[in-house]
PDB file of C-alpha atoms in Angstrom:
ATOM      1  CA  MET A  40       0.000   0.000   0.000  1.00  0.00           C
ATOM      2  CA  ALA A  41       1.175   3.526  -0.754  1.00  0.00           C
ATOM      3  CA  LYS A  42       2.380   5.656   2.158  1.00  0.00           C
ATOM      4  CA  ILE A  43       0.557   8.499   3.898  1.00  0.00           C
ATOM      5  CA  VAL A  44       2.612  11.284   5.485  1.00  0.00           C
ATOM      6  CA  VAL A  45       1.144  13.724   7.995  1.00  0.00           C
ATOM      7  CA  SER A  46       3.008  16.948   8.770  1.00  0.00           C
ATOM      8  CA  GLY A  47       1.362  18.847  11.580  1.00  0.00           C
ATOM      9  CA  SER A  48       0.476  19.400  15.199  1.00  0.00           C
ATOM     10  CA  LEU A  49       0.332  17.257  18.311  1.00  0.00           C
ATOM     11  CA  ASN A  50      -1.638  18.617  21.291  1.00  0.00           C
ATOM     12  CA  MET A  51      -2.797  17.145  24.547  1.00  0.00           C
ATOM     13  CA  ASP A  52      -6.540  17.784  24.746  1.00  0.00           C
ATOM     14  CA  VAL A  53      -7.810  18.948  28.141  1.00  0.00           C
ATOM     15  CA  VAL A  54     -11.549  18.347  27.946  1.00  0.00           C
ATOM     16  CA  ALA A  55     -14.485  19.477  30.102  1.00  0.00           C
ATOM     17  CA  ILE A  56     -18.039  18.233  29.508  1.00  0.00           C
ATOM     18  CA  ALA A  57     -20.841  20.611  30.548  1.00  0.00           C
ATOM     19  CA  PRO A  58     -24.543  21.131  29.802  1.00  0.00           C
ATOM     20  CA  ARG A  59     -23.584  23.871  27.346  1.00  0.00           C
ATOM     21  CA  ILE A  60     -20.576  25.929  26.308  1.00  0.00           C
ATOM     22  CA  PRO A  61     -20.171  28.923  28.668  1.00  0.00           C
ATOM     23  CA  VAL A  62     -20.343  32.467  27.370  1.00  0.00           C
ATOM     24  CA  ALA A  63     -17.749  35.130  28.203  1.00  0.00           C
ATOM     25  CA  GLY A  64     -17.570  35.850  31.928  1.00  0.00           C
ATOM     26  CA  GLU A  65     -19.747  32.863  32.877  1.00  0.00           C
ATOM     27  CA  THR A  66     -18.879  29.971  35.206  1.00  0.00           C
ATOM     28  CA  ILE A  67     -20.896  26.760  34.957  1.00  0.00           C
ATOM     29  CA  LEU A  68     -20.576  23.313  36.517  1.00  0.00           C
ATOM     30  CA  GLY A  69     -19.374  20.478  34.304  1.00  0.00           C
ATOM     31  CA  SER A  70     -20.029  16.764  34.534  1.00  0.00           C
ATOM     32  CA  GLN A  71     -16.781  15.186  33.256  1.00  0.00           C
ATOM     33  CA  PHE A  72     -13.092  16.014  32.790  1.00  0.00           C
ATOM     34  CA  PHE A  73     -10.341  14.078  31.020  1.00  0.00           C
ATOM     35  CA  THR A  74      -7.142  14.466  29.016  1.00  0.00           C
ATOM     36  CA  THR A  75      -6.580  12.689  25.706  1.00  0.00           C
ATOM     37  CA  PRO A  76      -4.001  12.978  22.908  1.00  0.00           C
ATOM     38  CA  GLY A  77      -5.101  15.287  20.099  1.00  0.00           C
ATOM     39  CA  GLY A  78      -3.891  17.986  17.734  1.00  0.00           C
ATOM     40  CA  LYS A  79      -5.162  18.147  14.177  1.00  0.00           C
ATOM     41  CA  GLY A  80      -2.045  16.583  12.704  1.00  0.00           C
ATOM     42  CA  ALA A  81      -1.825  13.757  15.223  1.00  0.00           C
ATOM     43  CA  ASN A  82      -5.579  13.137  15.015  1.00  0.00           C
ATOM     44  CA  GLN A  83      -5.336  12.686  11.256  1.00  0.00           C
ATOM     45  CA  ALA A  84      -2.270  10.452  11.536  1.00  0.00           C
ATOM     46  CA  TYR A  85      -3.902   8.344  14.247  1.00  0.00           C
ATOM     47  CA  ALA A  86      -7.136   8.025  12.263  1.00  0.00           C
ATOM     48  CA  ALA A  87      -5.344   7.051   9.064  1.00  0.00           C
ATOM     49  CA  ALA A  88      -3.255   4.423  10.885  1.00  0.00           C
ATOM     50  CA  LYS A  89      -6.208   2.959  12.766  1.00  0.00           C
ATOM     51  CA  LEU A  90      -8.198   2.789   9.529  1.00  0.00           C
ATOM     52  CA  GLY A  91      -5.515   0.684   7.874  1.00  0.00           C
ATOM     53  CA  GLY A  92      -3.142   3.212   6.319  1.00  0.00           C
ATOM     54  CA  ASP A  93       0.647   2.996   6.136  1.00  0.00           C
ATOM     55  CA  VAL A  94       1.330   6.254   7.994  1.00  0.00           C
ATOM     56  CA  ALA A  95       4.309   8.332   9.136  1.00  0.00           C
ATOM     57  CA  MET A  96       4.057  11.564  11.123  1.00  0.00           C
ATOM     58  CA  LEU A  97       6.307  14.619  11.161  1.00  0.00           C
ATOM     59  CA  GLY A  98       5.893  16.914  14.163  1.00  0.00           C
ATOM     60  CA  ARG A  99       7.295  18.240  17.414  1.00  0.00           C
ATOM     61  CA  VAL A 100       6.426  17.682  21.091  1.00  0.00           C
ATOM     62  CA  GLY A 101       7.910  19.007  24.309  1.00  0.00           C
ATOM     63  CA  GLU A 102      10.179  17.155  26.693  1.00  0.00           C
ATOM     64  CA  ASP A 103       7.303  16.555  29.081  1.00  0.00           C
ATOM     65  CA  ALA A 104       4.898  13.791  30.083  1.00  0.00           C
ATOM     66  CA  PHE A 105       2.357  14.938  27.488  1.00  0.00           C
ATOM     67  CA  GLY A 106       4.943  14.521  24.746  1.00  0.00           C
ATOM     68  CA  VAL A 107       5.789  10.978  25.848  1.00  0.00           C
ATOM     69  CA  GLN A 108       2.113  10.040  25.982  1.00  0.00           C
ATOM     70  CA  MET A 109       1.289  11.515  22.575  1.00  0.00           C
ATOM     71  CA  ARG A 110       4.166   9.753  20.809  1.00  0.00           C
ATOM     72  CA  LYS A 111       3.243   6.428  22.422  1.00  0.00           C
ATOM     73  CA  ASN A 112      -0.398   6.780  21.449  1.00  0.00           C
ATOM     74  CA  LEU A 113       0.502   7.252  17.791  1.00  0.00           C
ATOM     75  CA  ALA A 114       2.952   4.348  17.852  1.00  0.00           C
ATOM     76  CA  ASP A 115       0.349   2.083  19.451  1.00  0.00           C
ATOM     77  CA  ALA A 116      -1.988   2.831  16.520  1.00  0.00           C
ATOM     78  CA  GLY A 117       0.702   1.725  14.062  1.00  0.00           C
ATOM     79  CA  CYS A 118       1.922   5.173  12.997  1.00  0.00           C
ATOM     80  CA  ARG A 119       5.653   5.645  12.485  1.00  0.00           C
ATOM     81  CA  ILE A 120       6.952   8.339  14.849  1.00  0.00           C
ATOM     82  CA  ASP A 121      10.682   8.587  14.034  1.00  0.00           C
ATOM     83  CA  ALA A 122      10.111  12.160  12.800  1.00  0.00           C
ATOM     84  CA  VAL A 123       8.072  13.195  15.854  1.00  0.00           C
ATOM     85  CA  ARG A 124      10.890  14.651  17.918  1.00  0.00           C
ATOM     86  CA  ALA A 125      10.907  15.952  21.499  1.00  0.00           C
ATOM     87  CA  LEU A 126      12.371  19.431  22.068  1.00  0.00           C
ATOM     88  CA  PRO A 127      12.985  21.426  25.271  1.00  0.00           C
ATOM     89  CA  GLY A 128       9.834  23.136  26.524  1.00  0.00           C
ATOM     90  CA  ALA A 129       6.145  22.325  26.700  1.00  0.00           C
ATOM     91  CA  SER A 130       4.027  20.290  24.328  1.00  0.00           C
ATOM     92  CA  GLY A 131       1.029  21.866  22.667  1.00  0.00           C
ATOM     93  CA  VAL A 132      -2.293  21.732  24.495  1.00  0.00           C
ATOM     94  CA  ALA A 133      -5.914  22.288  23.510  1.00  0.00           C
ATOM     95  CA  LEU A 134      -8.522  23.410  26.047  1.00  0.00           C
ATOM     96  CA  ILE A 135     -11.851  21.973  24.913  1.00  0.00           C
ATOM     97  CA  TYR A 136     -15.376  22.580  26.159  1.00  0.00           C
ATOM     98  CA  VAL A 137     -17.951  20.028  24.992  1.00  0.00           C
ATOM     99  CA  SER A 138     -21.700  20.551  25.442  1.00  0.00           C
ATOM    100  CA  GLU A 139     -24.137  17.731  26.149  1.00  0.00           C
ATOM    101  CA  ARG A 140     -25.405  18.237  22.578  1.00  0.00           C
ATOM    102  CA  GLY A 141     -21.954  17.375  21.230  1.00  0.00           C
ATOM    103  CA  GLU A 142     -20.925  20.931  20.246  1.00  0.00           C
ATOM    104  CA  ASN A 143     -17.441  22.110  21.155  1.00  0.00           C
ATOM    105  CA  SER A 144     -15.340  25.234  21.653  1.00  0.00           C
ATOM    106  CA  ILE A 145     -11.531  25.010  21.537  1.00  0.00           C
ATOM    107  CA  VAL A 146      -8.519  27.146  22.501  1.00  0.00           C
ATOM    108  CA  VAL A 147      -5.133  25.855  21.279  1.00  0.00           C
ATOM    109  CA  VAL A 148      -1.780  26.794  22.851  1.00  0.00           C
ATOM    110  CA  PRO A 149       0.793  25.623  20.262  1.00  0.00           C
ATOM    111  CA  GLY A 150       3.858  24.970  22.443  1.00  0.00           C
ATOM    112  CA  ALA A 151       6.404  22.795  20.606  1.00  0.00           C
ATOM    113  CA  ASN A 152       4.289  22.783  17.427  1.00  0.00           C
ATOM    114  CA  GLN A 153       5.664  26.257  16.675  1.00  0.00           C
ATOM    115  CA  LEU A 154       9.163  24.745  16.503  1.00  0.00           C
ATOM    116  CA  LEU A 155       8.447  22.646  13.397  1.00  0.00           C
ATOM    117  CA  THR A 156      10.255  24.585  10.654  1.00  0.00           C
ATOM    118  CA  ALA A 157      10.576  24.625   6.886  1.00  0.00           C
ATOM    119  CA  ALA A 158      14.149  23.394   7.382  1.00  0.00           C
ATOM    120  CA  ASP A 159      12.732  20.295   9.086  1.00  0.00           C
ATOM    121  CA  ILE A 160      10.807  19.504   5.891  1.00  0.00           C
ATOM    122  CA  ALA A 161      14.072  19.595   3.944  1.00  0.00           C
ATOM    123  CA  ASN A 162      15.910  17.578   6.596  1.00  0.00           C
ATOM    124  CA  GLU A 163      13.264  14.824   6.550  1.00  0.00           C
ATOM    125  CA  ARG A 164      13.343  14.324   2.769  1.00  0.00           C
ATOM    126  CA  ASP A 165      13.491  10.522   3.066  1.00  0.00           C
ATOM    127  CA  LEU A 166      10.219  10.510   5.011  1.00  0.00           C
ATOM    128  CA  PHE A 167       8.373  11.743   1.925  1.00  0.00           C
ATOM    129  CA  ASP A 168       9.778   9.143  -0.494  1.00  0.00           C
ATOM    130  CA  GLY A 169       6.955   7.010  -1.900  1.00  0.00           C
ATOM    131  CA  CYS A 170       4.320   9.280  -0.370  1.00  0.00           C
ATOM    132  CA  ALA A 171       0.902   8.865  -2.039  1.00  0.00           C
ATOM    133  CA  ALA A 172      -1.015  11.264   0.218  1.00  0.00           C
ATOM    134  CA  LEU A 173       0.216  14.190   2.324  1.00  0.00           C
ATOM    135  CA  LEU A 174      -2.054  15.562   5.058  1.00  0.00           C
ATOM    136  CA  LEU A 175      -1.533  19.157   6.222  1.00  0.00           C
ATOM    137  CA  GLN A 176      -3.282  21.593   8.582  1.00  0.00           C
ATOM    138  CA  LEU A 177      -2.632  25.107   9.944  1.00  0.00           C
ATOM    139  CA  GLU A 178      -1.554  24.460  13.544  1.00  0.00           C
ATOM    140  CA  THR A 179       2.171  24.696  12.685  1.00  0.00           C
ATOM    141  CA  PRO A 180       3.998  27.713  11.189  1.00  0.00           C
ATOM    142  CA  LEU A 181       2.624  28.696   7.791  1.00  0.00           C
ATOM    143  CA  GLU A 182       6.023  28.652   6.094  1.00  0.00           C
ATOM    144  CA  THR A 183       6.405  25.026   7.244  1.00  0.00           C
ATOM    145  CA  VAL A 184       3.040  24.105   5.743  1.00  0.00           C
ATOM    146  CA  VAL A 185       4.028  25.764   2.442  1.00  0.00           C
ATOM    147  CA  ALA A 186       7.336  23.891   2.341  1.00  0.00           C
ATOM    148  CA  ALA A 187       5.617  20.555   3.013  1.00  0.00           C
ATOM    149  CA  ALA A 188       2.929  21.197   0.400  1.00  0.00           C
ATOM    150  CA  GLN A 189       5.517  22.061  -2.228  1.00  0.00           C
ATOM    151  CA  ARG A 190       7.512  18.944  -1.343  1.00  0.00           C
ATOM    152  CA  GLY A 191       4.406  16.792  -1.697  1.00  0.00           C
ATOM    153  CA  ARG A 192       3.495  18.392  -5.014  1.00  0.00           C
ATOM    154  CA  ALA A 193       7.007  17.793  -6.364  1.00  0.00           C
ATOM    155  CA  LEU A 194       6.679  14.093  -5.506  1.00  0.00           C
ATOM    156  CA  GLY A 195       3.239  13.750  -7.124  1.00  0.00           C
ATOM    157  CA  ALA A 196       1.406  12.987  -3.879  1.00  0.00           C
ATOM    158  CA  HIS A 197      -2.213  13.934  -3.188  1.00  0.00           C
ATOM    159  CA  VAL A 198      -1.622  17.125  -1.145  1.00  0.00           C
ATOM    160  CA  ILE A 199      -4.611  17.472   1.198  1.00  0.00           C
ATOM    161  CA  LEU A 200      -4.910  20.692   3.227  1.00  0.00           C
ATOM    162  CA  ASP A 201      -7.326  21.066   6.118  1.00  0.00           C
ATOM    163  CA  PRO A 202      -7.395  24.906   6.472  1.00  0.00           C
ATOM    164  CA  ALA A 203      -7.933  24.867  10.223  1.00  0.00           C
ATOM    165  CA  PRO A 204      -7.859  26.843  12.369  1.00  0.00           C
ATOM    166  CA  ALA A 205      -9.463  29.239   9.901  1.00  0.00           C
ATOM    167  CA  PRO A 206      -6.828  31.844   8.972  1.00  0.00           C
ATOM    168  CA  SER A 207      -7.386  35.503   9.795  1.00  0.00           C
ATOM    169  CA  THR A 208      -5.613  36.552   6.579  1.00  0.00           C
ATOM    170  CA  PRO A 209      -5.766  35.040   3.077  1.00  0.00           C
ATOM    171  CA  LEU A 210      -3.659  31.946   2.528  1.00  0.00           C
ATOM    172  CA  PRO A 211      -0.606  32.533   0.316  1.00  0.00           C
ATOM    173  CA  HIS A 212      -0.903  31.750  -3.374  1.00  0.00           C
ATOM    174  CA  GLU A 213       2.133  29.457  -3.291  1.00  0.00           C
ATOM    175  CA  LEU A 214       0.372  27.242  -0.753  1.00  0.00           C
ATOM    176  CA  LEU A 215      -2.988  27.029  -2.520  1.00  0.00           C
ATOM    177  CA  GLU A 216      -1.250  26.338  -5.851  1.00  0.00           C
ATOM    178  CA  ALA A 217       0.454  23.313  -4.292  1.00  0.00           C
ATOM    179  CA  VAL A 218      -2.778  21.872  -2.857  1.00  0.00           C
ATOM    180  CA  ASP A 219      -4.696  19.150  -4.674  1.00  0.00           C
ATOM    181  CA  ILE A 220      -7.596  18.811  -2.235  1.00  0.00           C
ATOM    182  CA  LEU A 221      -8.789  21.571   0.112  1.00  0.00           C
ATOM    183  CA  THR A 222     -11.074  20.301   2.902  1.00  0.00           C
ATOM    184  CA  PRO A 223     -12.602  23.176   4.901  1.00  0.00           C
ATOM    185  CA  ASN A 224     -15.642  22.803   7.101  1.00  0.00           C
ATOM    186  CA  GLU A 225     -18.506  25.188   6.396  1.00  0.00           C
ATOM    187  CA  THR A 226     -17.173  27.908   8.725  1.00  0.00           C
ATOM    188  CA  GLU A 227     -13.667  27.726   7.261  1.00  0.00           C
ATOM    189  CA  ALA A 228     -15.011  27.662   3.699  1.00  0.00           C
ATOM    190  CA  ALA A 229     -17.010  30.844   4.255  1.00  0.00           C
ATOM    191  CA  ILE A 230     -14.046  32.636   5.847  1.00  0.00           C
ATOM    192  CA  LEU A 231     -11.627  31.587   3.086  1.00  0.00           C
ATOM    193  CA  ALA A 232     -14.084  32.865   0.464  1.00  0.00           C
ATOM    194  CA  GLY A 233     -14.388  36.235   2.238  1.00  0.00           C
ATOM    195  CA  PHE A 234     -17.822  35.746   3.809  1.00  0.00           C
ATOM    196  CA  ALA A 235     -19.043  35.846   7.388  1.00  0.00           C
ATOM    197  CA  PRO A 236     -18.955  32.360   8.926  1.00  0.00           C
ATOM    198  CA  ARG A 237     -22.344  30.655   8.998  1.00  0.00           C
ATOM    199  CA  PRO A 238     -23.961  27.261   8.421  1.00  0.00           C
ATOM    200  CA  LEU A 239     -24.184  26.501   4.702  1.00  0.00           C
ATOM    201  CA  THR A 240     -26.725  24.759   2.543  1.00  0.00           C
ATOM    202  CA  PRO A 241     -25.258  22.420  -0.088  1.00  0.00           C
ATOM    203  CA  GLY A 242     -26.087  25.040  -2.725  1.00  0.00           C
ATOM    204  CA  GLU A 243     -24.213  27.750  -0.840  1.00  0.00           C
ATOM    205  CA  ALA A 244     -21.314  25.357  -0.281  1.00  0.00           C
ATOM    206  CA  ALA A 245     -21.142  24.676  -4.030  1.00  0.00           C
ATOM    207  CA  ALA A 246     -20.934  28.394  -4.845  1.00  0.00           C
ATOM    208  CA  ILE A 247     -18.178  28.875  -2.268  1.00  0.00           C
ATOM    209  CA  ALA A 248     -16.327  25.778  -3.471  1.00  0.00           C
ATOM    210  CA  LEU A 249     -16.256  27.175  -7.005  1.00  0.00           C
ATOM    211  CA  LYS A 250     -14.720  30.393  -5.691  1.00  0.00           C
ATOM    212  CA  LEU A 251     -12.135  28.475  -3.661  1.00  0.00           C
ATOM    213  CA  GLN A 252     -11.215  26.346  -6.655  1.00  0.00           C
ATOM    214  CA  GLY A 253     -10.386  29.552  -8.498  1.00  0.00           C
ATOM    215  CA  MET A 254      -7.723  30.250  -5.860  1.00  0.00           C
ATOM    216  CA  GLY A 255      -5.639  27.237  -6.879  1.00  0.00           C
ATOM    217  CA  PRO A 256      -6.730  23.897  -5.384  1.00  0.00           C
ATOM    218  CA  ARG A 257      -7.956  21.406  -7.959  1.00  0.00           C
ATOM    219  CA  THR A 258     -10.579  19.802  -5.723  1.00  0.00           C
ATOM    220  CA  ILE A 259     -12.673  21.250  -2.891  1.00  0.00           C
ATOM    221  CA  ILE A 260     -14.425  19.141  -0.263  1.00  0.00           C
ATOM    222  CA  VAL A 261     -16.621  21.191   2.088  1.00  0.00           C
ATOM    223  CA  LYS A 262     -17.365  19.260   5.278  1.00  0.00           C
ATOM    224  CA  LEU A 263     -20.983  19.959   6.242  1.00  0.00           C
ATOM    225  CA  GLY A 264     -21.315  18.108   9.548  1.00  0.00           C
ATOM    226  CA  ALA A 265     -24.572  16.190   9.800  1.00  0.00           C
ATOM    227  CA  GLN A 266     -25.300  17.015   6.143  1.00  0.00           C
ATOM    228  CA  GLY A 267     -22.219  15.073   4.989  1.00  0.00           C
ATOM    229  CA  CYS A 268     -19.917  16.822   2.535  1.00  0.00           C
ATOM    230  CA  LEU A 269     -19.919  18.562  -0.820  1.00  0.00           C
ATOM    231  CA  LEU A 270     -17.318  17.439  -3.357  1.00  0.00           C
ATOM    232  CA  TRP A 271     -16.400  19.943  -6.083  1.00  0.00           C
ATOM    233  CA  HIS A 272     -14.117  18.419  -8.691  1.00  0.00           C
ATOM    234  CA  GLY A 273     -13.597  19.698 -12.212  1.00  0.00           C
ATOM    235  CA  ALA A 274     -16.749  21.670 -12.980  1.00  0.00           C
ATOM    236  CA  ALA A 275     -19.249  19.534 -11.087  1.00  0.00           C
ATOM    237  CA  SER A 276     -20.422  19.137  -7.504  1.00  0.00           C
ATOM    238  CA  THR A 277     -21.689  16.076  -5.662  1.00  0.00           C
ATOM    239  CA  VAL A 278     -23.284  15.956  -2.221  1.00  0.00           C
ATOM    240  CA  ILE A 279     -22.365  12.885  -0.165  1.00  0.00           C
ATOM    241  CA  ALA A 280     -24.951  12.492   2.584  1.00  0.00           C
ATOM    242  CA  ALA A 281     -23.980  11.481   6.113  1.00  0.00           C
ATOM    243  CA  PRO A 282     -25.768   8.627   7.893  1.00  0.00           C
ATOM    244  CA  GLU A 283     -27.977   9.594  10.816  1.00  0.00           C
ATOM    245  CA  VAL A 284     -26.262   9.101  14.173  1.00  0.00           C
ATOM    246  CA  THR A 285     -26.625  10.494  17.687  1.00  0.00           C
ATOM    247  CA  ALA A 286     -23.757  12.941  18.199  1.00  0.00           C
ATOM    248  CA  VAL A 287     -21.998  12.810  21.569  1.00  0.00           C
ATOM    249  CA  ASP A 288     -18.836  14.813  20.756  1.00  0.00           C
ATOM    250  CA  THR A 289     -17.883  16.348  17.408  1.00  0.00           C
ATOM    251  CA  THR A 290     -14.252  16.970  18.433  1.00  0.00           C
ATOM    252  CA  ALA A 291     -11.892  15.698  15.693  1.00  0.00           C
ATOM    253  CA  ALA A 292     -14.712  14.581  13.388  1.00  0.00           C
ATOM    254  CA  GLY A 293     -13.130  16.598  10.583  1.00  0.00           C
ATOM    255  CA  ASP A 294      -9.739  15.050  11.321  1.00  0.00           C
ATOM    256  CA  VAL A 295     -11.188  11.551  11.125  1.00  0.00           C
ATOM    257  CA  PHE A 296     -12.701  12.544   7.777  1.00  0.00           C
ATOM    258  CA  ASN A 297      -9.302  13.636   6.439  1.00  0.00           C
ATOM    259  CA  GLY A 298      -7.494  10.567   7.730  1.00  0.00           C
ATOM    260  CA  ALA A 299     -10.104   8.294   6.185  1.00  0.00           C
ATOM    261  CA  LEU A 300     -10.010  10.235   2.919  1.00  0.00           C
ATOM    262  CA  ALA A 301      -6.239   9.752   2.673  1.00  0.00           C
ATOM    263  CA  VAL A 302      -6.547   6.020   3.363  1.00  0.00           C
ATOM    264  CA  ALA A 303      -9.192   5.567   0.676  1.00  0.00           C
ATOM    265  CA  LEU A 304      -7.198   7.540  -1.893  1.00  0.00           C
ATOM    266  CA  SER A 305      -4.004   5.644  -1.047  1.00  0.00           C
ATOM    267  CA  GLU A 306      -5.930   2.439  -1.787  1.00  0.00           C
ATOM    268  CA  GLY A 307      -6.860   3.700  -5.232  1.00  0.00           C
ATOM    269  CA  LEU A 308     -10.491   4.680  -4.719  1.00  0.00           C
ATOM    270  CA  ALA A 309     -12.143   7.419  -6.760  1.00  0.00           C
ATOM    271  CA  LEU A 310     -12.901  10.732  -5.033  1.00  0.00           C
ATOM    272  CA  ILE A 311     -16.631  10.099  -4.579  1.00  0.00           C
ATOM    273  CA  GLN A 312     -16.047   6.692  -3.015  1.00  0.00           C
ATOM    274  CA  ALA A 313     -13.254   8.088  -0.848  1.00  0.00           C
ATOM    275  CA  CYS A 314     -15.645  10.783   0.392  1.00  0.00           C
ATOM    276  CA  GLU A 315     -18.299   8.171   1.156  1.00  0.00           C
ATOM    277  CA  PHE A 316     -15.820   6.235   3.278  1.00  0.00           C
ATOM    278  CA  ALA A 317     -14.651   9.407   5.025  1.00  0.00           C
ATOM    279  CA  VAL A 318     -18.211  10.561   5.793  1.00  0.00           C
ATOM    280  CA  HIS A 319     -19.073   7.230   7.389  1.00  0.00           C
ATOM    281  CA  ALA A 320     -15.854   7.081   9.439  1.00  0.00           C
ATOM    282  CA  SER A 321     -16.487  10.635  10.647  1.00  0.00           C
ATOM    283  CA  ALA A 322     -20.103   9.840  11.526  1.00  0.00           C
ATOM    284  CA  LEU A 323     -19.020   6.916  13.694  1.00  0.00           C
ATOM    285  CA  SER A 324     -16.476   9.111  15.489  1.00  0.00           C
ATOM    286  CA  VAL A 325     -19.052  11.651  16.717  1.00  0.00           C
ATOM    287  CA  THR A 326     -20.883   8.906  18.630  1.00  0.00           C
ATOM    288  CA  ARG A 327     -17.946   8.753  21.083  1.00  0.00           C
ATOM    289  CA  LEU A 328     -16.100  11.134  23.386  1.00  0.00           C
ATOM    290  CA  GLY A 329     -12.630  12.477  22.704  1.00  0.00           C
ATOM    291  CA  ALA A 330     -10.387  13.076  19.714  1.00  0.00           C
ATOM    292  CA  GLN A 331      -8.191  10.069  18.982  1.00  0.00           C
ATOM    293  CA  SER A 332     -10.195   7.968  21.407  1.00  0.00           C
ATOM    294  CA  SER A 333     -13.238   8.413  19.137  1.00  0.00           C
ATOM    295  CA  VAL A 334     -11.608   7.007  15.974  1.00  0.00           C
ATOM    296  CA  PRO A 335     -13.345   3.802  14.830  1.00  0.00           C
ATOM    297  CA  MET A 336     -11.555   0.636  13.809  1.00  0.00           C
ATOM    298  CA  ARG A 337     -11.366  -0.163  10.090  1.00  0.00           C
ATOM    299  CA  ALA A 338     -13.610  -3.190  10.575  1.00  0.00           C
ATOM    300  CA  GLU A 339     -16.299  -0.965  12.112  1.00  0.00           C
ATOM    301  CA  VAL A 340     -16.311   1.392   9.140  1.00  0.00           C
ATOM    302  CA  ASP A 341     -16.275  -1.468   6.638  1.00  0.00           C
ATOM    303  CA  LYS A 342     -19.310  -2.951   8.372  1.00  0.00           C
ATOM    304  CA  PHE A 343     -21.031   0.453   8.515  1.00  0.00           C
ATOM    305  CA  GLN A 344     -20.273   1.293   4.862  1.00  0.00           C
ATOM    306  CA  PRO A 345     -18.011  -1.138   2.948  1.00  0.00           C
ATOM    307  CA  LEU A 346     -15.558   0.388   0.503  1.00  0.00           C
ATOM    308  CA  ARG A 347     -16.551  -0.209  -3.096  1.00  0.00           C
ATOM    309  CA  ALA A 348     -14.086  -0.831  -5.869  1.00  0.00           C
ATOM    310  CA  SER A 349     -13.398   2.226  -8.023  1.00  0.00           C
TER     311      SER A 349
END
C-alpha cells in the first residue's frame, strides 16, 4: 500500500463536559473532565493508521509527560513516529469545552508545534519518499506548511490541506497552488471565500467551493457536519450524505474525515467513493467522546459502509 505522510500538530486535549458551552464571563458546573491525545495533525495520523493506512508523522512535542504520551499513542496505533521529535519546553495543548449536545469550543496553545520549521521539511526528505497522500493543517507555522505542500506536489502525492484553524488573513498563493484537495468545514469555507462564517446549505457550499477552486486547489471538499460533505471536482459538484447518528462529541470529526479520505485515496479509490468512506468514518467518530479515542476501527467502518471498488 502507498504511504501516507502527515506533517502537523500534536496537542494534549484537556476536555471538560458541561450542559452547554459557557459564554464570556460565565462559570458553569461540568459533569466530566479528562485528558486525551489530540492535535489536528496527530488526530489525522492516528485516524489514518487505525483505519488501515501505512502512515508516518512529522511533528514536534515538548520534553514533558504529554509529549511521551502523545508519541506512544501514535505508535500504538501503528503510525511511524521517528520524525516526531521531542524538544525542550512544553508540548502543545488544547482546552476543549464540549456541550451535552456534542458541540465544542476550543482554545489551542501551540507549544512545541511552533518549533516545526521549513528546514525540518528539507531535513526529513526521506520521510516523503513514496508518499501517495500528504495531510496538512494550519496548527504549525505557515512557512512550514508551504514547504511541506511544495515537497508533496514535487513528488506527485495527493496534497490534502485542512485549512484549520481558519486563517485571519488570506492563505498565500504558493500554498494554494500546491494543494490538490482543500477540505474546509462550512465555517472555514465561508471565511476563506471572504464571507461571514455561517452554516451553509449544499447550494451555498457549491458556490463557495467554485470560488475556492479559483484560488488554486484542484478539488474542494466542504465538510458539512450532519449534512455530509460537498465534493467539487472539475466543474461539477456532488453531495455525499452522512448517515444519521446520535452525536456525543464532534471533536476531531473533521480530522477523522481527512485521515479516512487519505486512506481511501491511497488504496486507489475514486474521489466520490473516498468521500463516502470518510463521511461514514467521521459519523461513527461523533458517537464517542474524545479526539483520537473516538476514531473507529477499520472493521467498524467497513461494516457500517463497505468500501466499493473504483
